[in-house]
Short mmCIF file of N, CA and C and ligand atoms in Angstrom, two decimals:
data_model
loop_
_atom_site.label_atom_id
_atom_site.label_comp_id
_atom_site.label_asym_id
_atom_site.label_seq_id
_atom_site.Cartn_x
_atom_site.Cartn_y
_atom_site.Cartn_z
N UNK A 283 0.85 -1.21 0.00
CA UNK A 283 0.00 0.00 0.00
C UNK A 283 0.88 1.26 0.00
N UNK A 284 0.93 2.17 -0.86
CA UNK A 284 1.38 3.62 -1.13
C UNK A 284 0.47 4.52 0.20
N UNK A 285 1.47 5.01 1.10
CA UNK A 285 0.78 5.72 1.81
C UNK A 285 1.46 7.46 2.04
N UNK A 286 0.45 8.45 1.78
CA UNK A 286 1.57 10.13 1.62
C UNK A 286 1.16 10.47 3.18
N UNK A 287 1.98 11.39 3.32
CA UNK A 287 1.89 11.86 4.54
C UNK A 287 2.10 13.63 4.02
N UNK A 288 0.57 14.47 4.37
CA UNK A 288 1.02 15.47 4.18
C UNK A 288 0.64 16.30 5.49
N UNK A 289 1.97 16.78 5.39
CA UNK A 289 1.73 17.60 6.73
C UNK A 289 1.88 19.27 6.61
N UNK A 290 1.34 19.48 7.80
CA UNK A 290 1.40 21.06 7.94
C UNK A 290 0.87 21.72 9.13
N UNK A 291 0.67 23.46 9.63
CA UNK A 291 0.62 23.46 10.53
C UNK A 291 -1.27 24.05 10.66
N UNK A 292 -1.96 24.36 9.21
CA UNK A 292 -3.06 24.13 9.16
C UNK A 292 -3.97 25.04 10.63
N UNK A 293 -3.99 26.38 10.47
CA UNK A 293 -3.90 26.92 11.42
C UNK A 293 -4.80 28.28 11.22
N UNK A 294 -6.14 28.17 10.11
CA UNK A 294 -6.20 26.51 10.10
C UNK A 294 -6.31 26.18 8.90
N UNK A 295 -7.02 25.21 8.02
CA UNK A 295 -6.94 25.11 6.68
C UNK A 295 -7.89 25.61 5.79
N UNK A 296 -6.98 26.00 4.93
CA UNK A 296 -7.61 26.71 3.78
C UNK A 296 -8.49 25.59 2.35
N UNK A 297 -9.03 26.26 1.83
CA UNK A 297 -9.69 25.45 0.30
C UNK A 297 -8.35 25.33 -0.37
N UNK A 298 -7.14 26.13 -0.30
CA UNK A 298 -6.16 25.82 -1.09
C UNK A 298 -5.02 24.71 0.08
N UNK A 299 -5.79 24.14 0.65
CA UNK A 299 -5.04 22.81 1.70
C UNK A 299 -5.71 21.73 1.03
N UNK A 300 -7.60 21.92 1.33
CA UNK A 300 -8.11 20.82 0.52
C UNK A 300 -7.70 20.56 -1.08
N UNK A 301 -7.88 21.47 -1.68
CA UNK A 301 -7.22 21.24 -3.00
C UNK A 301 -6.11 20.59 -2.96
N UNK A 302 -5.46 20.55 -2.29
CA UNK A 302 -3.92 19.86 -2.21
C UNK A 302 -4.27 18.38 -1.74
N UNK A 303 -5.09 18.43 -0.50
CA UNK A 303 -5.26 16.65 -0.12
C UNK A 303 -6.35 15.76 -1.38
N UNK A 304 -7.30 16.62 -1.81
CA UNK A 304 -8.31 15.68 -3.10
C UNK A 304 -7.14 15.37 -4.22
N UNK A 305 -6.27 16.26 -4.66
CA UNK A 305 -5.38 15.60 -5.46
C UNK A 305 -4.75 14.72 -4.92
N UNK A 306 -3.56 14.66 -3.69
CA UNK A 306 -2.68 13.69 -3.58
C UNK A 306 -3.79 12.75 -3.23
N UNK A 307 -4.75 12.76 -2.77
CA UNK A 307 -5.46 11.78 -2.30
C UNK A 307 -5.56 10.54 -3.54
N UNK A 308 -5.58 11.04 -4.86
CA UNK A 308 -5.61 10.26 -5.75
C UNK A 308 -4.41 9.71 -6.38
N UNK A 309 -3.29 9.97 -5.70
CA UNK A 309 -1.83 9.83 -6.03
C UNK A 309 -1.69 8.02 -4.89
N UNK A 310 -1.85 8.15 -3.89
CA UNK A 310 -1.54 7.47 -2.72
C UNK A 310 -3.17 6.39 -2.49
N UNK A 311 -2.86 5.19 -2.15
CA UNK A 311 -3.80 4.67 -2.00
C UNK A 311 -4.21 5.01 -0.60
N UNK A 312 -3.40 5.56 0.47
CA UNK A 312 -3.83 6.12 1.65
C UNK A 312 -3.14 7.33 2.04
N UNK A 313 -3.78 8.63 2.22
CA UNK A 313 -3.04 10.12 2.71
C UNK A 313 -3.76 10.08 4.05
N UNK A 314 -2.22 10.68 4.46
CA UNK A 314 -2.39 11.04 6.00
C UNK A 314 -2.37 12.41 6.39
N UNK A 315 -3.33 13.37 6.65
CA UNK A 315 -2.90 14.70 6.90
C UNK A 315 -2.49 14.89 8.29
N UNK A 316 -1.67 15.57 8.66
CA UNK A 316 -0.72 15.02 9.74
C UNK A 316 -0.83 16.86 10.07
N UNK A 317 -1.97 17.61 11.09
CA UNK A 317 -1.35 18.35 11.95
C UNK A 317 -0.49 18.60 12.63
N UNK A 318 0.51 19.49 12.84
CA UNK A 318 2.29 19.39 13.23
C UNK A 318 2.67 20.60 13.87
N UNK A 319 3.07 20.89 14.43
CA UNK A 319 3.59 21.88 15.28
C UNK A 319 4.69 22.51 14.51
N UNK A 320 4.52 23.71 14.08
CA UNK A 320 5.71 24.47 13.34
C UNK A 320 6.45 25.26 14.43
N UNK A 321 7.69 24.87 14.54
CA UNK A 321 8.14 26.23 15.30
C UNK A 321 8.56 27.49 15.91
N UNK A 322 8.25 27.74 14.09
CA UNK A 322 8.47 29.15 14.09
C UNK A 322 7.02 29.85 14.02
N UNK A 323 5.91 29.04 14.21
CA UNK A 323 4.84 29.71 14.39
C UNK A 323 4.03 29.63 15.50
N UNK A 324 3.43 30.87 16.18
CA UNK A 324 2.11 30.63 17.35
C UNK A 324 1.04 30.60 16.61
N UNK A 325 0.47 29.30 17.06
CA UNK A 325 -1.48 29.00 16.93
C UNK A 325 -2.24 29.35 17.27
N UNK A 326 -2.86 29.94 16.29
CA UNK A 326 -4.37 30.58 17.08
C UNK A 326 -5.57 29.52 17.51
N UNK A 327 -5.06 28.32 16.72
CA UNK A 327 -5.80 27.53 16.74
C UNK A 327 -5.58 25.88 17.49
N UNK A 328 -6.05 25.41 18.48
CA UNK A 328 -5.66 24.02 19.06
C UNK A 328 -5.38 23.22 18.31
N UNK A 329 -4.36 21.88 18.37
CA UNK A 329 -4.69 20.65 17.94
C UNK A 329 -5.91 20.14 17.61
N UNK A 330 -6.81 20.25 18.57
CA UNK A 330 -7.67 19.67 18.65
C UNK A 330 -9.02 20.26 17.65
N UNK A 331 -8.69 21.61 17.61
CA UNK A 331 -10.00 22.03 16.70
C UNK A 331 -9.46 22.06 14.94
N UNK A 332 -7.84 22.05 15.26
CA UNK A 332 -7.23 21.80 13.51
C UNK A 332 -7.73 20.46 13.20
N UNK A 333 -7.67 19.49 13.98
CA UNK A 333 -7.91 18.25 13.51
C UNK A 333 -9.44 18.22 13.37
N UNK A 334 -10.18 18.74 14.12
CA UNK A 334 -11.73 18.73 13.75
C UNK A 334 -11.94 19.31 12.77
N UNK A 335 -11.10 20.10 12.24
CA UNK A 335 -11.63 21.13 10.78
C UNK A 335 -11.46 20.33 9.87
N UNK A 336 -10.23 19.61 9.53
CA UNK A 336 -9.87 18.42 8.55
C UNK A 336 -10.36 17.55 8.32
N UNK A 337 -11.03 16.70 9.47
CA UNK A 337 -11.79 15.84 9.12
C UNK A 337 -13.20 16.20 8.92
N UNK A 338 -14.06 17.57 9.32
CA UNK A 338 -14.84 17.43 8.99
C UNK A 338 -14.48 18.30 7.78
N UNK A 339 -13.78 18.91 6.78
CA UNK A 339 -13.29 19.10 5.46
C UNK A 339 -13.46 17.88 4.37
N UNK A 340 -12.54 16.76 5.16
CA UNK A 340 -12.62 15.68 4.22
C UNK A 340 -13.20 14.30 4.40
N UNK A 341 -14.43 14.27 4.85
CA UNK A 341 -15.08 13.66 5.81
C UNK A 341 -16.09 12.57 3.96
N UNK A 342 -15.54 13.66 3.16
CA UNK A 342 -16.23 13.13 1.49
C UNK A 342 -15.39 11.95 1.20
N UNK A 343 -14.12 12.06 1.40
CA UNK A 343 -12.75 11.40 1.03
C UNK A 343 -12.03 9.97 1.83
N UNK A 344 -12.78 8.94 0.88
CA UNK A 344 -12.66 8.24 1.74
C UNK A 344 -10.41 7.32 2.86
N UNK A 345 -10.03 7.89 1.35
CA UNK A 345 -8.82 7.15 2.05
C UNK A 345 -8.09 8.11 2.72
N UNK A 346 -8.38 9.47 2.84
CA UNK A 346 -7.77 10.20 3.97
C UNK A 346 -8.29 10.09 5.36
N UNK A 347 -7.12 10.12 5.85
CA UNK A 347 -7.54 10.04 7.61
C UNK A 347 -6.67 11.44 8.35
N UNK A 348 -6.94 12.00 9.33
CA UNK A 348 -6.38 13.31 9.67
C UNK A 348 -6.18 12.76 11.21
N UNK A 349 -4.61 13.18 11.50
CA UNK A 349 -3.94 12.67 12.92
C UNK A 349 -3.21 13.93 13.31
N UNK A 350 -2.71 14.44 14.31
CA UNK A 350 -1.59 15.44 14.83
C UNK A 350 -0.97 14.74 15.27
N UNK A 351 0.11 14.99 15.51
CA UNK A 351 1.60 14.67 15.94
C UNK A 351 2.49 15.97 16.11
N UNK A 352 3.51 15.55 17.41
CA UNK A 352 3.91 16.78 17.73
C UNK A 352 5.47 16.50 17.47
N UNK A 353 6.09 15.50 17.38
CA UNK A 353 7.52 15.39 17.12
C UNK A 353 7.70 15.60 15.83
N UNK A 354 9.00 14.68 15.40
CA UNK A 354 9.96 15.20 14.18
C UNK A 354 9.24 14.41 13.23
N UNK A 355 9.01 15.51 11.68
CA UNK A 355 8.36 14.73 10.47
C UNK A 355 8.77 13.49 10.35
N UNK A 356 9.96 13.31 10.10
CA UNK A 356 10.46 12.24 9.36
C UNK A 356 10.65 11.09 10.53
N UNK A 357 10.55 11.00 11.68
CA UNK A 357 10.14 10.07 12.60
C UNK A 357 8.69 9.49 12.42
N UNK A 358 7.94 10.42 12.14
CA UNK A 358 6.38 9.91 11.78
C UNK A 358 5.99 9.85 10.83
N UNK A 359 6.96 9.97 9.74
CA UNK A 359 6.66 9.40 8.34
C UNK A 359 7.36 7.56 8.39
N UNK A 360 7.89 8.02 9.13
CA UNK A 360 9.00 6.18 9.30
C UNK A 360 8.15 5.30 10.30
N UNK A 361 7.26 5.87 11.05
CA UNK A 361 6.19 5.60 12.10
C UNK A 361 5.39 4.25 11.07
N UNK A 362 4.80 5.54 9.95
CA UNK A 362 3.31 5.58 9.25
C UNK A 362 3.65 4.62 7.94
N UNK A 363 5.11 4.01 8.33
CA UNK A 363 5.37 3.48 6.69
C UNK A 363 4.97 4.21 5.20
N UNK A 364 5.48 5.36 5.50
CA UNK A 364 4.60 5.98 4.22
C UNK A 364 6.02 6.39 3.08
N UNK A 365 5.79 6.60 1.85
CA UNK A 365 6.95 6.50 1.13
C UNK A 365 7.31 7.75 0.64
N UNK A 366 5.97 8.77 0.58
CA UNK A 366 6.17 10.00 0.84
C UNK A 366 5.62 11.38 1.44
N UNK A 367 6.65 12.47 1.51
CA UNK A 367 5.80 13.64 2.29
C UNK A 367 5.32 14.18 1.24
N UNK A 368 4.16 14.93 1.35
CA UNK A 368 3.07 16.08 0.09
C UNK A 368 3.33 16.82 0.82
N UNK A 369 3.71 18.45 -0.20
CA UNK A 369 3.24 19.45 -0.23
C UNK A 369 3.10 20.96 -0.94
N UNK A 370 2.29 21.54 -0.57
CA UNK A 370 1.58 22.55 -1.26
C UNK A 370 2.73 23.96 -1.87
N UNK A 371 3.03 24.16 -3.20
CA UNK A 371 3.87 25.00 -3.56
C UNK A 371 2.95 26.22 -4.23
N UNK A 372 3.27 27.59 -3.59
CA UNK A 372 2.36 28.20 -3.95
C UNK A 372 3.40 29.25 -5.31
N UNK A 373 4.07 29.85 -4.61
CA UNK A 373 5.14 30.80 -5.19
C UNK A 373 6.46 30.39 -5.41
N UNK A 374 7.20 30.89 -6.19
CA UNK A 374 9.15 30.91 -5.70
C UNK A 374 8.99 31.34 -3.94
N UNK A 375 8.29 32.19 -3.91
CA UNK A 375 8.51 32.50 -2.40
C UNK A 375 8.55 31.36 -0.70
N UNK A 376 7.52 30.25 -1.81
CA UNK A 376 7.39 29.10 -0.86
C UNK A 376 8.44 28.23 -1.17
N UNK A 377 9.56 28.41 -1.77
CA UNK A 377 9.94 27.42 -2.47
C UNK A 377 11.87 27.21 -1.84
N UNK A 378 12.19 28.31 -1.34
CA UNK A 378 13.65 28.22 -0.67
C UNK A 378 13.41 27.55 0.81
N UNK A 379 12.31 27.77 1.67
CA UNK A 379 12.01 27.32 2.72
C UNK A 379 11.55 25.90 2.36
N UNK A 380 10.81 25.86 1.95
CA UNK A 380 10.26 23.71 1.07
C UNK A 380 11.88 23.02 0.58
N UNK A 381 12.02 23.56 -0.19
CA UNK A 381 13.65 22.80 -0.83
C UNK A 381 14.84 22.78 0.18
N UNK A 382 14.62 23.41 1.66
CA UNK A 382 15.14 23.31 3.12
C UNK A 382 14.83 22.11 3.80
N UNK A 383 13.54 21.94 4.16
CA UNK A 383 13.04 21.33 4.55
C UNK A 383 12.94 19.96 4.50
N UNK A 384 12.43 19.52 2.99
CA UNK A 384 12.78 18.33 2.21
C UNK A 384 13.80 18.07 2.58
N UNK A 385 15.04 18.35 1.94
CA UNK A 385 16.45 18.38 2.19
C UNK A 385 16.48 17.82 3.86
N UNK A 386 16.21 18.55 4.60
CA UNK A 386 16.61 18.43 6.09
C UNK A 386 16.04 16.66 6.31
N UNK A 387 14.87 16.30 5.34
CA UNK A 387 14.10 15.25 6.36
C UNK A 387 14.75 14.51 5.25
N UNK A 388 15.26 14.51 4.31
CA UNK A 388 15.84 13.31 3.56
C UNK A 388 17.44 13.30 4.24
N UNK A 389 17.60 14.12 4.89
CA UNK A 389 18.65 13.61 5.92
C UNK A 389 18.82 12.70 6.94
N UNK A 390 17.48 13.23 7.68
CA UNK A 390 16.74 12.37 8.68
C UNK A 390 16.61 11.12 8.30
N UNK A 391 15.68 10.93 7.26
CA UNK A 391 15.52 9.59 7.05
C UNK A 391 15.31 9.30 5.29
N UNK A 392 16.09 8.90 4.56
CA UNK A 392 16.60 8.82 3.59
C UNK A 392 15.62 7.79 2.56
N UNK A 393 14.77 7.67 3.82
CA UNK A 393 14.18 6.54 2.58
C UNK A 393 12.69 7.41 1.84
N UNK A 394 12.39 9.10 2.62
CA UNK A 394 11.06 9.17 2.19
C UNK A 394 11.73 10.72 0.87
N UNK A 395 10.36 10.70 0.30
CA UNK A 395 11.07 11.92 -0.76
C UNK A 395 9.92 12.55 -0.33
N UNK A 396 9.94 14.50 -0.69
CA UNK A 396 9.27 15.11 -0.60
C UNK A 396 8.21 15.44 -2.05
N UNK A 397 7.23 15.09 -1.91
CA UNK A 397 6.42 15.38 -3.22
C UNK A 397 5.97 17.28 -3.21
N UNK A 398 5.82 17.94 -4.51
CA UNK A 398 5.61 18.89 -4.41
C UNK A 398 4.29 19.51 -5.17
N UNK A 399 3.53 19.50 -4.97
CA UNK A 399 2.20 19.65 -6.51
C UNK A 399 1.76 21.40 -6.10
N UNK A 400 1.64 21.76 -7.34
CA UNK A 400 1.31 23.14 -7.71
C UNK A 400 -0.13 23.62 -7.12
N UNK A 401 -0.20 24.70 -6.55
CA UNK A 401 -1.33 25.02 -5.99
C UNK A 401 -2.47 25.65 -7.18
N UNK A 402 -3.43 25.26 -7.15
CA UNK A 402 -4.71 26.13 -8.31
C UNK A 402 -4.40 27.39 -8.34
N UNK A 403 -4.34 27.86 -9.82
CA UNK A 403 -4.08 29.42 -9.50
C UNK A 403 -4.83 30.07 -9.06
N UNK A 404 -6.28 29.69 -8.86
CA UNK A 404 -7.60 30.39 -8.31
C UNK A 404 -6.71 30.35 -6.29
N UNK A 405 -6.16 29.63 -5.88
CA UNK A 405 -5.53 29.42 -4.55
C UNK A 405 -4.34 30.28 -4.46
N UNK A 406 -3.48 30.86 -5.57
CA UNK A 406 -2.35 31.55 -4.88
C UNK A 406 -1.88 32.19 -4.15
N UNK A 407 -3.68 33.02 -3.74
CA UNK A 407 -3.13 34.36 -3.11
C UNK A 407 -3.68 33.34 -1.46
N UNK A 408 -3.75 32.59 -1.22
CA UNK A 408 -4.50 32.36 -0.02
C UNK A 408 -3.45 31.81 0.78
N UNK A 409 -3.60 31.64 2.38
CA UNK A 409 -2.89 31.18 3.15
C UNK A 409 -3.74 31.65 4.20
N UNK A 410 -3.42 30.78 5.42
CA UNK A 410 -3.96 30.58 6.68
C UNK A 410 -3.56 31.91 7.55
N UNK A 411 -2.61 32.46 7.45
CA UNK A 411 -2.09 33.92 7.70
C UNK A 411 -3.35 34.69 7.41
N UNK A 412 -4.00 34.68 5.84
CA UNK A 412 -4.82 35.90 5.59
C UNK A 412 -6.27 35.84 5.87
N UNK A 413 -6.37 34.32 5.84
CA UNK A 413 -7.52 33.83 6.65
C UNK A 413 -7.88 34.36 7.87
N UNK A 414 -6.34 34.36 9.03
CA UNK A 414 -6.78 34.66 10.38
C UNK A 414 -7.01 36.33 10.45
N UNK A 415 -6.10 36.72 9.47
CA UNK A 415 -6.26 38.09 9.51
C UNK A 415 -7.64 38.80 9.09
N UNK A 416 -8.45 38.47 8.21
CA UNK A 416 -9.67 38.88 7.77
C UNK A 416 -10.67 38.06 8.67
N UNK A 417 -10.51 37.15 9.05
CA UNK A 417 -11.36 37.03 10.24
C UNK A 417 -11.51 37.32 11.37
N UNK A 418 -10.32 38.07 11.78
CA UNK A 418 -10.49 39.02 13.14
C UNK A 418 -10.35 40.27 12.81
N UNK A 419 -10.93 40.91 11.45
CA UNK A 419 -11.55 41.85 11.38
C UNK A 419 -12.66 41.86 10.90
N UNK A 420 -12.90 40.83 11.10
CA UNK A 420 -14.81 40.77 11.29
C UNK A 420 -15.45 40.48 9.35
N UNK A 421 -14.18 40.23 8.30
CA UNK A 421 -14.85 40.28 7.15
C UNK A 421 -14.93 38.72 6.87
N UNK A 422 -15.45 38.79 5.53
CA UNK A 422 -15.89 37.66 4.56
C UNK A 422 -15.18 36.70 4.80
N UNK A 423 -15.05 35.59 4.98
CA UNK A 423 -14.19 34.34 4.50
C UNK A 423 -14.30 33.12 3.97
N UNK A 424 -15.91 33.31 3.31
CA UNK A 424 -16.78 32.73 2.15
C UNK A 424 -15.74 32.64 1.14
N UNK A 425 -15.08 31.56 0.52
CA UNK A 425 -14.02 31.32 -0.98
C UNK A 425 -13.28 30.65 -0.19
N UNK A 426 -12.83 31.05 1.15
CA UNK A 426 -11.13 31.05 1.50
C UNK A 426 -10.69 29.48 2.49
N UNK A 427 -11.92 29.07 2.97
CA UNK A 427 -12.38 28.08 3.82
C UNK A 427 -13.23 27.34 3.65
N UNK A 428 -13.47 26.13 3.87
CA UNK A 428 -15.08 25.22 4.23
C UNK A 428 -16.31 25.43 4.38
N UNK A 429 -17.27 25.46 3.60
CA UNK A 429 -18.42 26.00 4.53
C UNK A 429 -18.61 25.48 5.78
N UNK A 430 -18.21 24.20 6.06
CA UNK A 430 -18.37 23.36 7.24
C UNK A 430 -17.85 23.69 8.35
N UNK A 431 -16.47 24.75 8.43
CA UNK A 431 -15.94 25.18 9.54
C UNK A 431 -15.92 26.73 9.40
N UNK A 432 -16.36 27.41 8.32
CA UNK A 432 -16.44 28.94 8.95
C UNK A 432 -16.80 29.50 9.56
N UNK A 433 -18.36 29.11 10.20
CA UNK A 433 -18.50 29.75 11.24
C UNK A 433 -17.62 29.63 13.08
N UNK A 434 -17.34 28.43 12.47
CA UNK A 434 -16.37 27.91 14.28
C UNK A 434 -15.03 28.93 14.06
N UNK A 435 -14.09 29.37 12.73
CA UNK A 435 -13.23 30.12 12.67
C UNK A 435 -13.66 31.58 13.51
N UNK A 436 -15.00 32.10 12.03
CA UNK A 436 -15.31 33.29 12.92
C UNK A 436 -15.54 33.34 13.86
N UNK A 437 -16.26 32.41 14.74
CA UNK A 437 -16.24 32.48 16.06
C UNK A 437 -15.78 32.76 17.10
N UNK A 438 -14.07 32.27 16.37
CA UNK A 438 -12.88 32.03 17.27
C UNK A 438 -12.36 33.45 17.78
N UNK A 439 -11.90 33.92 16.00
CA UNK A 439 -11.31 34.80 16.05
C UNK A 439 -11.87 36.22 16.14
N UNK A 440 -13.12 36.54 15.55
CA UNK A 440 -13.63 37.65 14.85
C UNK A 440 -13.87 38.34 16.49
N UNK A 441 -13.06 39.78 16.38
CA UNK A 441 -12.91 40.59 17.78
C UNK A 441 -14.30 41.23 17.55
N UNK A 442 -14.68 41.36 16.50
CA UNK A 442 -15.85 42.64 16.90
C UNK A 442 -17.34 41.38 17.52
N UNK A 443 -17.05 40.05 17.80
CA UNK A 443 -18.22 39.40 17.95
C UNK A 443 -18.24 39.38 19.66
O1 LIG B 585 2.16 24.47 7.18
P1 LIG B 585 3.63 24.66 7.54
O2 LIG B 585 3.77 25.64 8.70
O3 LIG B 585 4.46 25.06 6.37
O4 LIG B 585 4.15 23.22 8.04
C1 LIG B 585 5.46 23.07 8.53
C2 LIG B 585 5.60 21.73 9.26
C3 LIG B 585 4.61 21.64 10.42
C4 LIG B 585 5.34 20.59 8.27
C5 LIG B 585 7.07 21.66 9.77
O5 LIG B 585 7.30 22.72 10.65
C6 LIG B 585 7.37 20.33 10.44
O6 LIG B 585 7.67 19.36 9.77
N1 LIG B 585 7.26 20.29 11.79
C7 LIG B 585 7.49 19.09 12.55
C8 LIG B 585 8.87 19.13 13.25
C9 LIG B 585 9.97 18.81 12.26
O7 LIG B 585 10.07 17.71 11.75
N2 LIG B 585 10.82 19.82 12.00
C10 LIG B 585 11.93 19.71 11.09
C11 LIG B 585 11.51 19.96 9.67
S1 LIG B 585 12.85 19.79 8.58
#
């Protein structure tokens, strides 16, 4: 069994995340979306409610399953038997930090490769950054997210509520 492991810090996820798991999903006979602790970033959002957004995101899809984990990628890709990591390339701008990264975990553990698939150009401008930001100023975030979890975002964040 081909199993991907895509991870990220999903914080929370965007339509241009799902777009990324319905494709690899069809690459891998099983994807793992793997909530992860970045460390150069603070969460606005728990483990626990990232992983509720994902699965109820891809709740259509049957061979994805959505887990968090808080240690090192490439320990829990060697965990999950999986043969590779997915992920989402939006710009050149995403692309010196990804070609780091990869690099670092094919150090780690040599047996997984990093897959890279192109984000929809309708998705370029999006990220979980602009998400949190327009939702704690109280605007739209109809396009940018789930219908299934926008209102629990605005909820979260939106100061004027
Ligand atoms: O969505 P992000 O923030 O780009 O995801 C980054 C993430 C969470 C995949 C990365 O920070 C990560 O792999 N964290 C787990 C700890 C780890 O393995 N760090 C070394 C990476 S080379």
């Amino acid at each position: 069994m081909r199993i991907g492991v895509y991870p990220g810090s999903f914080d929370p996820a965007t339509l241009g995340h799902l777009d990324i798991i319905r494709r690899a999903s069809k690459l891998f006979d099983k994807l793992i979306v793997a909530a992860m602790v970045n460390g150069e970033k603070r969460s606005s959002f728990t483990m626990e409610e990232k992983v509720d957004f994902l699965k109820r995101m891809t709740c259509d899809l049957p061979n994805v399953e959505v887990e968090s984990f808080s240690g090192l990628l490439a320990d829990y890709v060697k965990e999950k038997q999986a043969c590779a990591i997915v992920k989402g390339l939006r710009a050149v701008s995403d692309f010196e930090y990804e070609f780091q990264m990869a690099l670092a975990n094919k150090k780690l553990n040599a047996d997984v490769d990093t897959v890279f698939l192109m984000t929809e150009q309708k998705y370029l401008f999006l990220s979980s950054t602009i998400v949190r930001d327009i939702a704690r100023h109280g605007g739209d975030i109809t396009g940018f997210v789930s219908e299934e979890i926008r209102d629990d975002i605005m909820n979260k964040l939106d100061q004027a509520k």
